[in-house]
Short mmCIF file of C-alpha atoms in Angstrom, two decimals:
data_model
loop_
_atom_site.label_atom_id
_atom_site.label_comp_id
_atom_site.label_asym_id
_atom_site.label_seq_id
_atom_site.Cartn_x
_atom_site.Cartn_y
_atom_site.Cartn_z
CA MET E 1 -85.47 -10.91 -57.34
CA ALA E 2 -82.35 -13.39 -56.81
CA PHE E 3 -81.96 -15.80 -54.39
CA VAL E 4 -78.59 -17.99 -53.93
CA SER E 5 -78.21 -20.14 -51.32
CA THR E 6 -76.49 -19.58 -48.02
CA PRO E 7 -73.60 -19.51 -47.03
CA ALA E 8 -72.51 -23.04 -44.50
CA SER E 9 -71.83 -20.88 -41.52
CA PHE E 10 -75.27 -19.19 -41.53
CA SER E 11 -78.68 -20.84 -40.10
CA GLN E 12 -81.71 -19.63 -41.50
CA SER E 13 -85.79 -21.25 -41.76
CA THR E 14 -85.55 -22.21 -45.30
CA GLU E 15 -82.78 -23.59 -47.22
CA THR E 16 -82.53 -20.34 -49.20
CA ILE E 17 -82.77 -16.86 -48.51
CA GLN E 18 -82.42 -13.66 -49.97
CA PHE E 19 -79.34 -11.61 -48.90
CA ASN E 20 -79.82 -7.99 -48.02
CA ALA E 21 -77.34 -5.60 -46.04
CA PHE E 22 -77.69 -7.79 -42.99
CA ASP E 23 -76.25 -10.24 -44.64
CA THR E 24 -73.61 -8.25 -45.73
CA ALA E 25 -72.66 -6.76 -42.32
CA LEU E 26 -73.02 -10.04 -40.66
CA THR E 27 -69.70 -10.76 -43.42
CA ARG E 28 -68.41 -7.21 -42.03
CA PHE E 29 -68.87 -7.85 -38.47
CA ALA E 30 -67.00 -11.52 -38.59
CA THR E 31 -64.00 -9.91 -40.30
CA SER E 32 -63.67 -6.76 -38.42
CA ASP E 33 -60.68 -6.20 -36.04
CA PRO E 34 -62.18 -6.77 -32.96
CA MET E 35 -63.16 -10.22 -34.32
CA LYS E 36 -60.08 -11.29 -35.23
CA HIS E 37 -59.02 -13.24 -32.36
CA GLY E 38 -62.92 -13.35 -30.54
CA SER E 39 -65.69 -16.03 -30.41
CA TRP E 40 -69.21 -14.72 -31.09
CA GLY E 41 -72.66 -15.90 -32.20
CA ILE E 42 -75.93 -14.21 -33.05
CA CYS E 43 -79.08 -15.36 -33.41
CA VAL E 44 -82.38 -13.62 -34.83
CA VAL E 45 -85.56 -15.19 -33.94
CA ASP E 46 -89.01 -14.49 -35.96
CA VAL E 47 -91.16 -14.07 -33.19
CA SER E 48 -94.72 -14.46 -35.02
CA THR E 49 -93.29 -17.96 -36.18
CA GLY E 50 -90.62 -19.38 -33.77
CA ARG E 51 -88.08 -19.52 -36.57
CA ILE E 52 -84.62 -18.53 -37.03
CA TYR E 53 -84.23 -15.67 -39.37
CA ARG E 54 -80.39 -15.28 -39.62
CA GLY E 55 -77.88 -17.32 -36.87
CA VAL E 56 -74.22 -17.07 -36.98
CA ASN E 57 -72.30 -19.68 -34.30
CA GLU E 58 -75.78 -19.30 -32.60
CA HIS E 59 -75.48 -22.81 -30.52
CA LEU E 60 -71.75 -21.60 -29.59
CA SER E 61 -71.67 -21.80 -25.69
CA LEU E 62 -70.41 -18.00 -24.43
CA ILE E 63 -69.96 -16.00 -21.58
CA PRO E 64 -73.59 -13.87 -21.35
CA ALA E 65 -72.53 -10.83 -18.92
CA SER E 66 -75.40 -9.02 -18.29
CA THR E 67 -77.85 -10.32 -21.29
CA LEU E 68 -78.65 -13.25 -18.66
CA LYS E 69 -80.99 -10.99 -17.09
CA PRO E 70 -83.91 -11.05 -18.84
CA PHE E 71 -83.84 -14.80 -19.08
CA THR E 72 -83.56 -14.92 -15.29
CA SER E 73 -86.15 -11.92 -14.64
CA ALA E 74 -88.83 -13.56 -17.25
CA ALA E 75 -89.21 -16.48 -15.46
CA ALA E 76 -89.73 -14.96 -12.19
CA LEU E 77 -92.07 -12.22 -13.43
CA SER E 78 -94.10 -15.03 -14.87
CA THR E 79 -93.36 -17.75 -11.48
CA PHE E 80 -94.46 -14.31 -9.02
CA GLY E 81 -96.99 -12.00 -11.22
CA LYS E 82 -96.07 -8.82 -11.73
CA ASP E 83 -98.24 -7.60 -8.72
CA HIS E 84 -96.19 -9.93 -6.09
CA ARG E 85 -94.64 -8.19 -3.01
CA PHE E 86 -91.86 -9.40 -0.95
CA LYS E 87 -92.25 -9.28 2.96
CA THR E 88 -90.16 -8.15 5.66
CA GLU E 89 -91.73 -8.91 9.38
CA ILE E 90 -90.63 -6.87 12.58
CA ALA E 91 -91.47 -9.26 15.41
CA ILE E 92 -90.89 -9.79 19.49
CA SER E 93 -90.04 -12.73 21.28
CA GLY E 94 -90.73 -12.89 25.38
CA THR E 95 -93.63 -10.77 27.28
CA VAL E 96 -93.20 -7.58 28.54
CA ASP E 97 -94.02 -6.88 32.12
CA THR E 98 -95.51 -3.98 33.84
CA SER E 99 -92.22 -1.84 34.03
CA GLY E 100 -92.28 -2.03 30.22
CA VAL E 101 -89.69 -4.04 30.00
CA LEU E 102 -89.34 -6.54 26.80
CA HIS E 103 -87.93 -9.71 28.59
CA GLY E 104 -86.58 -11.10 25.04
CA ASN E 105 -85.81 -9.40 21.73
CA LEU E 106 -86.87 -7.74 18.71
CA TYR E 107 -85.95 -9.04 15.17
CA ILE E 108 -86.41 -7.92 12.16
CA ILE E 109 -87.14 -10.39 9.70
CA GLY E 110 -86.28 -11.04 5.76
CA GLY E 111 -88.21 -12.21 3.42
CA GLY E 112 -86.13 -11.69 0.27
CA ASP E 113 -86.73 -7.77 -0.27
CA PRO E 114 -84.32 -6.50 -2.10
CA THR E 115 -85.89 -2.98 -2.01
CA LEU E 116 -85.53 -2.08 1.81
CA GLY E 117 -83.85 1.17 2.39
CA ALA E 118 -83.04 1.39 -1.68
CA ALA E 119 -82.93 5.00 -2.18
CA ARG E 120 -84.35 4.89 -5.67
CA PHE E 121 -87.96 3.71 -4.90
CA GLY E 122 -88.42 6.78 -1.76
CA SER E 123 -90.39 7.15 1.04
CA GLU E 124 -92.29 3.60 -0.02
CA VAL E 125 -88.89 1.74 0.94
CA ASN E 126 -87.69 4.03 3.79
CA LEU E 127 -85.44 3.00 6.12
CA ASP E 128 -85.95 5.30 8.75
CA SER E 129 -90.08 5.18 8.32
CA LEU E 130 -89.89 1.52 9.12
CA PHE E 131 -87.84 2.03 11.68
CA MET E 132 -90.52 5.22 13.01
CA LYS E 133 -93.35 2.45 12.68
CA ILE E 134 -91.28 0.06 15.08
CA LEU E 135 -90.84 2.60 17.48
CA PHE E 136 -94.39 3.72 17.86
CA ALA E 137 -95.30 0.31 17.75
CA LEU E 138 -92.51 -0.57 20.87
CA GLN E 139 -94.42 2.67 22.68
CA GLU E 140 -98.12 1.35 22.13
CA THR E 141 -96.89 -1.48 23.76
CA GLY E 142 -95.73 0.11 26.86
CA VAL E 143 -92.11 -0.85 25.77
CA LYS E 144 -89.16 1.09 27.70
CA THR E 145 -86.27 -0.97 27.80
CA ILE E 146 -85.56 -4.38 25.83
CA HIS E 147 -83.75 -7.27 27.89
CA GLY E 148 -82.50 -8.76 25.27
CA SER E 149 -80.77 -7.85 21.62
CA ILE E 150 -81.84 -6.43 18.17
CA ILE E 151 -81.73 -9.65 16.25
CA GLY E 152 -81.89 -9.54 12.32
CA ASP E 153 -82.79 -12.99 10.69
CA PRO E 154 -81.73 -13.59 6.84
CA SER E 155 -82.29 -16.96 7.15
CA PHE E 156 -85.24 -16.75 4.42
CA PHE E 157 -82.02 -17.45 2.26
CA GLY E 158 -79.52 -20.06 2.62
CA LYS E 159 -75.74 -19.08 4.03
CA MET E 160 -73.75 -18.56 1.29
CA PRO E 161 -74.54 -14.69 0.46
CA VAL E 162 -72.32 -14.64 -2.51
CA ILE E 163 -72.03 -16.50 -6.10
CA THR E 164 -68.82 -18.61 -5.22
CA SER E 165 -67.36 -18.11 -8.66
CA TRP E 166 -67.66 -14.75 -8.31
CA GLN E 167 -63.95 -12.98 -8.44
CA TYR E 168 -62.28 -11.50 -5.46
CA GLU E 169 -61.66 -8.06 -6.91
CA ASP E 170 -65.48 -7.91 -7.74
CA ILE E 171 -67.21 -8.61 -4.46
CA GLY E 172 -66.29 -5.48 -2.56
CA ASN E 173 -67.47 -3.11 -4.70
CA TYR E 174 -71.06 -2.33 -5.57
CA TYR E 175 -72.05 -4.39 -8.44
CA GLY E 176 -70.76 -7.37 -6.73
CA ALA E 177 -73.04 -6.57 -3.70
CA VAL E 178 -74.10 -9.97 -1.65
CA SER E 179 -78.01 -11.16 -1.82
CA ALA E 180 -79.13 -12.11 1.76
CA GLY E 181 -82.46 -12.80 3.29
CA LEU E 182 -82.39 -9.85 4.90
CA SER E 183 -80.65 -6.96 2.53
CA VAL E 184 -80.89 -3.26 3.23
CA TYR E 185 -79.56 -0.60 0.98
CA GLU E 186 -79.30 -2.75 -1.92
CA ASN E 187 -76.28 -4.34 0.30
CA SER E 188 -74.35 -1.10 -0.66
CA ILE E 189 -72.06 1.82 1.36
CA SER E 190 -71.23 5.31 -0.33
CA PHE E 191 -67.50 6.15 0.42
CA VAL E 192 -67.45 9.83 0.41
CA PHE E 193 -64.25 10.77 -0.66
CA GLU E 194 -61.90 14.59 -0.90
CA PRO E 195 -59.62 14.25 -3.83
CA GLY E 196 -56.65 16.27 -2.74
CA ARG E 197 -55.26 19.49 -4.77
CA LYS E 198 -52.73 17.61 -7.34
CA VAL E 199 -52.42 14.58 -8.84
CA GLY E 200 -50.73 12.21 -6.27
CA ASP E 201 -52.05 13.83 -3.13
CA PRO E 202 -54.24 11.23 -0.73
CA ALA E 203 -57.71 11.46 -1.42
CA ALA E 204 -59.58 11.59 2.56
CA VAL E 205 -62.85 9.55 3.07
CA LEU E 206 -65.25 11.97 4.81
CA ARG E 207 -68.05 10.16 5.36
CA TYR E 208 -69.97 6.49 5.20
CA ARG E 209 -73.65 6.23 3.88
CA PRO E 210 -74.70 4.83 5.59
CA ASP E 211 -73.42 5.43 8.64
CA ALA E 212 -71.31 2.25 9.68
CA PRO E 213 -68.72 2.77 12.31
CA TYR E 214 -68.17 -1.26 12.78
CA LEU E 215 -65.95 -1.00 9.34
CA GLU E 216 -62.51 -0.99 9.58
CA VAL E 217 -61.55 0.96 6.65
CA ILE E 218 -57.79 0.89 4.95
CA ASN E 219 -58.05 3.96 2.78
CA GLU E 220 -55.02 4.03 -0.11
CA VAL E 221 -56.84 6.15 -2.75
CA THR E 222 -54.97 9.16 -4.24
CA THR E 223 -56.02 11.62 -6.43
CA GLY E 224 -55.83 11.26 -10.16
CA PRO E 225 -56.71 13.27 -13.39
CA ARG E 226 -58.99 15.50 -13.45
CA GLY E 227 -61.94 13.97 -15.29
CA SER E 228 -60.34 10.48 -14.84
CA GLY E 229 -63.84 9.37 -13.01
CA ASP E 230 -64.11 6.24 -10.51
CA LYS E 231 -60.69 3.87 -10.67
CA VAL E 232 -61.22 2.70 -6.87
CA TYR E 233 -61.35 -0.83 -5.79
CA ILE E 234 -62.73 -2.04 -2.97
CA TYR E 235 -61.67 -5.34 -1.10
CA GLY E 236 -63.43 -7.08 1.14
CA ALA E 237 -65.21 -10.46 1.72
CA PRO E 238 -68.46 -11.32 3.26
CA PHE E 239 -68.89 -11.49 7.28
CA SER E 240 -65.66 -9.54 7.24
CA ASN E 241 -65.94 -5.94 8.30
CA PHE E 242 -62.51 -5.08 6.43
CA ARG E 243 -62.25 -2.83 3.81
CA TRP E 244 -59.14 -2.09 1.50
CA LEU E 245 -59.84 1.21 -0.59
CA THR E 246 -57.26 1.56 -3.66
CA GLY E 247 -57.19 3.41 -6.60
CA THR E 248 -57.82 7.17 -7.66
CA VAL E 249 -60.66 9.49 -7.66
CA PRO E 250 -60.67 12.46 -10.24
CA ALA E 251 -59.25 16.14 -9.15
CA GLY E 252 -61.10 18.76 -9.37
CA VAL E 253 -64.01 18.21 -7.39
CA LYS E 254 -65.14 18.87 -4.08
CA GLU E 255 -66.51 15.27 -3.08
CA PHE E 256 -66.24 12.12 -4.93
CA THR E 257 -68.93 9.13 -4.12
CA VAL E 258 -67.69 5.63 -4.40
CA SER E 259 -69.88 2.59 -3.64
CA GLY E 260 -68.64 -0.62 -2.01
CA THR E 261 -70.66 -4.06 -0.97
CA LEU E 262 -71.85 -4.14 2.88
CA PRO E 263 -70.26 -7.08 4.42
CA ASP E 264 -73.34 -8.52 6.53
CA PRO E 265 -76.78 -6.92 5.75
CA ALA E 266 -78.43 -8.29 8.32
CA TYR E 267 -76.12 -7.13 11.26
CA HIS E 268 -76.21 -3.97 9.35
CA ALA E 269 -80.07 -3.99 9.60
CA ALA E 270 -79.82 -4.54 13.38
CA PHE E 271 -77.51 -2.25 14.09
CA ALA E 272 -79.19 0.45 12.35
CA LEU E 273 -82.76 -0.14 14.40
CA HIS E 274 -80.69 -0.84 17.08
CA GLU E 275 -79.14 2.88 17.05
CA PHE E 276 -82.58 4.30 16.08
CA LEU E 277 -84.65 2.99 18.86
CA VAL E 278 -81.86 4.17 21.16
CA THR E 279 -82.08 7.87 19.85
CA GLY E 280 -85.55 7.24 20.41
CA GLY E 281 -85.41 6.64 24.03
CA ILE E 282 -85.71 2.93 23.93
CA SER E 283 -82.73 1.32 26.67
CA ILE E 284 -81.33 -2.14 24.75
CA LEU E 285 -79.20 -3.98 27.31
CA LYS E 286 -77.41 -6.15 24.78
CA GLN E 287 -75.33 -5.37 21.34
CA PRO E 288 -77.23 -6.45 17.74
CA THR E 289 -76.89 -9.55 16.45
CA THR E 290 -78.05 -11.93 13.55
CA THR E 291 -79.45 -15.63 14.15
CA LEU E 292 -76.63 -16.37 11.65
CA ARG E 293 -74.05 -15.15 14.24
CA MET E 294 -76.11 -16.58 17.41
CA GLU E 295 -75.99 -19.61 15.86
CA TRP E 296 -72.67 -19.52 15.09
CA MET E 297 -72.06 -18.68 18.82
CA ASP E 298 -74.17 -21.39 19.96
CA VAL E 299 -76.73 -18.63 20.97
CA LYS E 300 -80.48 -19.58 21.16
CA ASP E 301 -83.77 -18.25 21.74
CA SER E 302 -86.68 -20.41 22.25
CA LEU E 303 -89.13 -17.94 22.89
CA PRO E 304 -91.88 -17.32 20.19
CA ARG E 305 -92.00 -14.66 18.09
CA ASN E 306 -94.95 -12.50 17.52
CA THR E 307 -95.04 -10.18 14.31
CA ILE E 308 -96.14 -6.44 15.69
CA ILE E 309 -95.47 -5.39 11.62
CA THR E 310 -95.30 -6.36 8.28
CA HIS E 311 -93.32 -4.60 5.50
CA LEU E 312 -94.35 -4.71 1.96
CA SER E 313 -91.76 -4.16 -1.38
CA PRO E 314 -92.83 -2.68 -4.41
CA ARG E 315 -94.58 -4.34 -7.39
CA LEU E 316 -92.22 -7.24 -8.84
CA ILE E 317 -92.51 -5.45 -12.00
CA GLU E 318 -90.67 -2.60 -10.74
CA ILE E 319 -88.15 -4.56 -9.26
CA VAL E 320 -87.49 -6.41 -12.88
CA ASN E 321 -87.57 -2.68 -14.61
CA ILE E 322 -84.28 -2.29 -11.99
CA ILE E 323 -83.08 -5.46 -13.18
CA ASN E 324 -83.22 -5.09 -16.98
CA PHE E 325 -83.09 -1.16 -17.52
CA ARG E 326 -80.39 -0.69 -14.52
CA SER E 327 -78.92 -3.81 -14.79
CA ASN E 328 -78.48 -4.25 -11.12
CA ASN E 329 -76.96 -7.79 -9.82
CA MET E 330 -78.31 -8.26 -6.51
CA TYR E 331 -81.50 -7.35 -7.71
CA ALA E 332 -80.86 -10.52 -10.07
CA GLU E 333 -79.73 -12.89 -7.46
CA MET E 334 -82.10 -12.11 -5.04
CA LEU E 335 -85.10 -12.92 -7.24
CA VAL E 336 -83.29 -15.88 -8.13
CA LYS E 337 -83.15 -17.10 -4.60
CA ASN E 338 -86.58 -16.28 -3.91
CA LEU E 339 -87.51 -18.56 -6.79
CA GLY E 340 -85.43 -21.39 -5.48
CA ARG E 341 -86.89 -21.20 -2.01
CA TYR E 342 -90.67 -20.78 -3.83
CA ARG E 343 -90.57 -23.45 -5.77
CA TYR E 344 -87.95 -25.92 -4.08
CA GLY E 345 -87.87 -24.45 -0.43
CA GLU E 346 -84.14 -23.98 -0.50
CA GLY E 347 -82.82 -20.39 -0.66
CA THR E 348 -80.16 -20.81 -3.07
CA THR E 349 -78.39 -19.94 -5.92
CA GLU E 350 -78.77 -23.34 -7.24
CA ALA E 351 -82.09 -23.95 -6.62
CA GLY E 352 -83.19 -20.94 -7.78
CA MET E 353 -80.99 -21.64 -11.18
CA LYS E 354 -82.70 -24.65 -11.43
CA ALA E 355 -86.08 -23.51 -10.77
CA VAL E 356 -85.49 -21.05 -14.06
CA LEU E 357 -84.35 -24.13 -16.19
CA ASP E 358 -87.29 -25.83 -15.10
CA PHE E 359 -89.53 -22.82 -16.07
CA TRP E 360 -87.78 -22.35 -19.80
CA GLN E 361 -87.53 -26.07 -20.38
CA LYS E 362 -91.81 -26.50 -19.95
CA ARG E 363 -92.18 -23.69 -22.08
CA GLY E 364 -90.70 -25.90 -24.78
CA LEU E 365 -86.88 -24.29 -24.96
CA ASP E 366 -83.87 -26.04 -25.92
CA LEU E 367 -81.56 -25.76 -22.92
CA SER E 368 -78.68 -27.29 -24.94
CA GLY E 369 -75.26 -25.81 -24.57
CA LEU E 370 -76.03 -24.14 -20.54
CA ASN E 371 -73.79 -24.10 -17.79
CA LEU E 372 -75.40 -21.08 -15.50
CA LYS E 373 -73.61 -20.10 -11.85
CA ASP E 374 -75.85 -17.16 -10.92
CA GLY E 375 -78.89 -15.02 -12.59
CA SER E 376 -77.67 -11.79 -13.32
CA GLY E 377 -74.03 -12.92 -15.44
CA LEU E 378 -71.38 -11.55 -13.19
CA SER E 379 -69.82 -14.89 -13.34
CA ARG E 380 -67.52 -15.62 -16.09
CA LYS E 381 -68.28 -19.19 -15.49
CA ASN E 382 -71.73 -18.71 -17.26
CA ASN E 383 -72.12 -20.11 -20.47
CA ILE E 384 -75.16 -19.71 -23.08
CA THR E 385 -76.13 -19.56 -26.68
CA ALA E 386 -77.46 -16.73 -28.56
CA ASN E 387 -80.05 -19.48 -30.24
CA VAL E 388 -81.49 -20.13 -26.35
CA ILE E 389 -81.22 -16.47 -25.62
CA ALA E 390 -83.31 -15.31 -28.69
CA ASN E 391 -85.57 -18.09 -29.01
CA ALA E 392 -86.63 -17.64 -24.95
CA LEU E 393 -87.18 -13.95 -25.73
CA ALA E 394 -89.68 -15.26 -28.52
CA ILE E 395 -91.31 -17.51 -26.40
CA TYR E 396 -92.31 -14.80 -23.70
CA SER E 397 -93.89 -12.87 -26.40
CA ALA E 398 -96.90 -15.35 -25.61
CA ASP E 399 -96.82 -14.39 -21.85
CA PRO E 400 -99.40 -12.52 -20.48
CA ALA E 401 -96.75 -10.03 -19.04
CA PHE E 402 -94.87 -9.60 -22.03
CA GLY E 403 -96.04 -5.51 -22.49
CA GLU E 404 -94.32 -4.66 -19.21
CA PHE E 405 -91.38 -7.12 -19.53
CA ARG E 406 -90.55 -5.62 -23.05
CA ALA E 407 -90.52 -2.29 -21.73
CA THR E 408 -88.32 -3.12 -19.19
CA PHE E 409 -85.52 -2.67 -21.72
CA PRO E 410 -83.49 0.40 -22.40
CA LEU E 411 -84.59 1.68 -26.11
CA ALA E 412 -81.06 2.30 -28.45
CA GLY E 413 -80.77 6.32 -29.17
CA GLU E 414 -82.71 7.35 -26.38
CA THR E 415 -82.71 5.93 -22.42
CA GLY E 416 -80.83 3.99 -20.53
CA ASN E 417 -77.35 2.65 -21.24
CA VAL E 418 -77.88 3.12 -25.11
CA ALA E 419 -79.37 6.44 -24.88
CA GLY E 420 -76.15 7.47 -26.15
CA ARG E 421 -75.69 4.71 -29.18
CA PHE E 422 -77.73 4.04 -32.07
CA LYS E 423 -78.23 7.90 -32.57
CA ARG E 424 -78.69 7.19 -36.46
CA GLY E 425 -80.82 4.52 -38.66
CA ALA E 426 -83.60 2.18 -37.95
CA ALA E 427 -82.12 0.82 -34.63
CA ARG E 428 -83.08 4.51 -32.82
CA GLY E 429 -86.11 4.01 -30.74
CA ASN E 430 -86.75 0.76 -31.85
CA LEU E 431 -84.38 -1.47 -30.80
CA MET E 432 -84.84 -2.80 -27.48
CA ALA E 433 -81.15 -3.92 -26.04
CA LYS E 434 -80.35 -5.28 -22.53
CA SER E 435 -76.67 -4.88 -22.87
CA GLY E 436 -74.28 -7.01 -21.16
CA THR E 437 -70.25 -6.01 -19.86
CA LEU E 438 -67.49 -7.82 -18.95
CA GLU E 439 -64.16 -7.39 -19.36
CA LYS E 440 -63.63 -8.75 -22.96
CA VAL E 441 -67.03 -9.45 -23.05
CA LYS E 442 -69.92 -7.85 -24.82
CA GLY E 443 -73.54 -8.84 -25.41
CA PHE E 444 -76.79 -7.35 -26.73
CA CYS E 445 -80.56 -9.26 -26.96
CA GLY E 446 -84.04 -7.90 -26.82
CA TYR E 447 -86.58 -7.16 -29.58
CA ALA E 448 -86.89 -4.92 -32.71
CA THR E 449 -89.06 -4.02 -35.50
CA THR E 450 -87.97 -4.52 -38.99
CA ALA E 451 -88.41 -2.27 -41.55
CA SER E 452 -90.78 -4.88 -43.01
CA GLY E 453 -92.58 -5.24 -39.80
CA ARG E 454 -91.24 -8.41 -38.70
CA THR E 455 -90.81 -8.13 -34.95
CA ILE E 456 -87.55 -10.00 -33.82
CA SER E 457 -85.73 -11.21 -30.97
CA TYR E 458 -82.14 -11.45 -30.99
CA SER E 459 -79.22 -11.92 -28.94
CA LEU E 460 -75.66 -11.15 -29.99
CA LEU E 461 -72.56 -12.12 -27.47
CA VAL E 462 -68.78 -11.76 -27.86
CA ASN E 463 -66.35 -12.83 -26.09
CA ASN E 464 -62.11 -11.87 -26.01
CA TYR E 465 -62.59 -9.11 -28.57
CA SER E 466 -59.54 -7.33 -29.43
CA GLY E 467 -59.23 -3.55 -29.20
CA SER E 468 -61.24 -1.07 -27.25
CA HIS E 469 -64.67 -1.64 -26.05
CA ASN E 470 -65.52 1.74 -27.94
CA GLU E 471 -64.30 -0.33 -31.14
CA LEU E 472 -65.99 -3.18 -30.79
CA MET E 473 -69.37 -1.09 -30.02
CA LYS E 474 -68.83 0.68 -33.31
CA GLU E 475 -68.90 -2.34 -35.09
CA ILE E 476 -72.17 -3.56 -33.05
CA GLU E 477 -74.02 -0.47 -34.07
CA ILE E 478 -73.46 -1.00 -37.83
CA LEU E 479 -74.75 -4.61 -37.36
CA LEU E 480 -77.52 -4.15 -35.43
CA THR E 481 -78.72 -1.46 -37.16
CA ARG E 482 -78.65 -3.36 -40.48
CA MET E 483 -80.88 -5.67 -38.20
CA CYS E 484 -83.64 -3.57 -37.83
CA GLU E 485 -83.21 -2.15 -41.37
CA ILE E 486 -84.68 -5.92 -42.95
CA LYS E 487 -87.10 -5.30 -45.55
CA ASP E 488 -87.77 -8.96 -46.59
#
């Protein structure tokens, strides 16, 4: 076998390596049309030894998009444990008199649970089921009237529910949902449209899910061509009930659903519970509110609270699966804030990201080249290197939770958003691939087993590529498939 010197742009664990089809693919990728004006880096690590098998621009700081999620979710999984559950408490303040009047308020107190009311978990987190338990508990204690309010308490986290570096065009759409100490319905709201009969016709909003009549909706959405999909943009800020809907929904369907963000999840939780209890026969004298709104209006409730119900989330490993498999931004940001609250008593993104970096630093990871602003990767101010991500994944292979963590990655050619990719070759059913996508940003990271039986972790980050996403993906599929075919 002929061994040759490695080009200076490649990094590896030994001074010389045997060139193979993967090296040829690296050269092809570097000179491909999508990369003419782009920046990229790749790092492939031999998990068994921790040594870099191949690296090109692996120390270049790049925007990671959602390939950041395994980096943050792994830290949370090991910190809390796979069976950890977040809690939401229902409490009352004041006393109940002999006439059945609660002279106080009823609180729904958030504990950093991202799943409350999420349809994907079914009855386990169903909001109406929790509300029914609350109604029964009030009836059992003889409460017929609440003299105060239903109050949502999001104070488990800090006051800023959204990442300040997120783009305005993102924060009204579902993927820009806020991360609040009290969260419901994944902090999103769906608008159900009725498209017009022909292109250009107005598209009417038929209803919201969940119902939120307090919203002020300006609908300028029109009808687009058949099969054009979701082209709607939703503009609006946290705490503002104003939502401006623009863009198009496709013709040829009876209804079309687009998801945006709830402006104040804690308020919606209080509003929804208020409506449910009134329908159930409980009289409530004051309007729903939140502890934050009370603070802004200098309204205080000094009465002690008494917890009557504690609701638990699904296990943390199920939440991490939604983060890595479904790439849910809100879940990732909620875990980061929970880390900050747990480690430093501050439920903020800043404290949470400090906890994430401390986690990896204590495990010997070189954190050079990092500048992280969130835990999900939606911020375009994030910078990280392929070297950091690939080595973090390699280090995590020794963690007790590794098996279940690895199973949260989509499997090339078979599951998740890579089910339709990597249909041929050694990557299919082998390459575990968490993808990341922003405008002109694409990345993949995960694990694979090479043709020679070597277990590898890898990270590929691409910024500012030319051409279309599909043109880039054709080159990425070739590159990562050749990576899986390594025989040396």
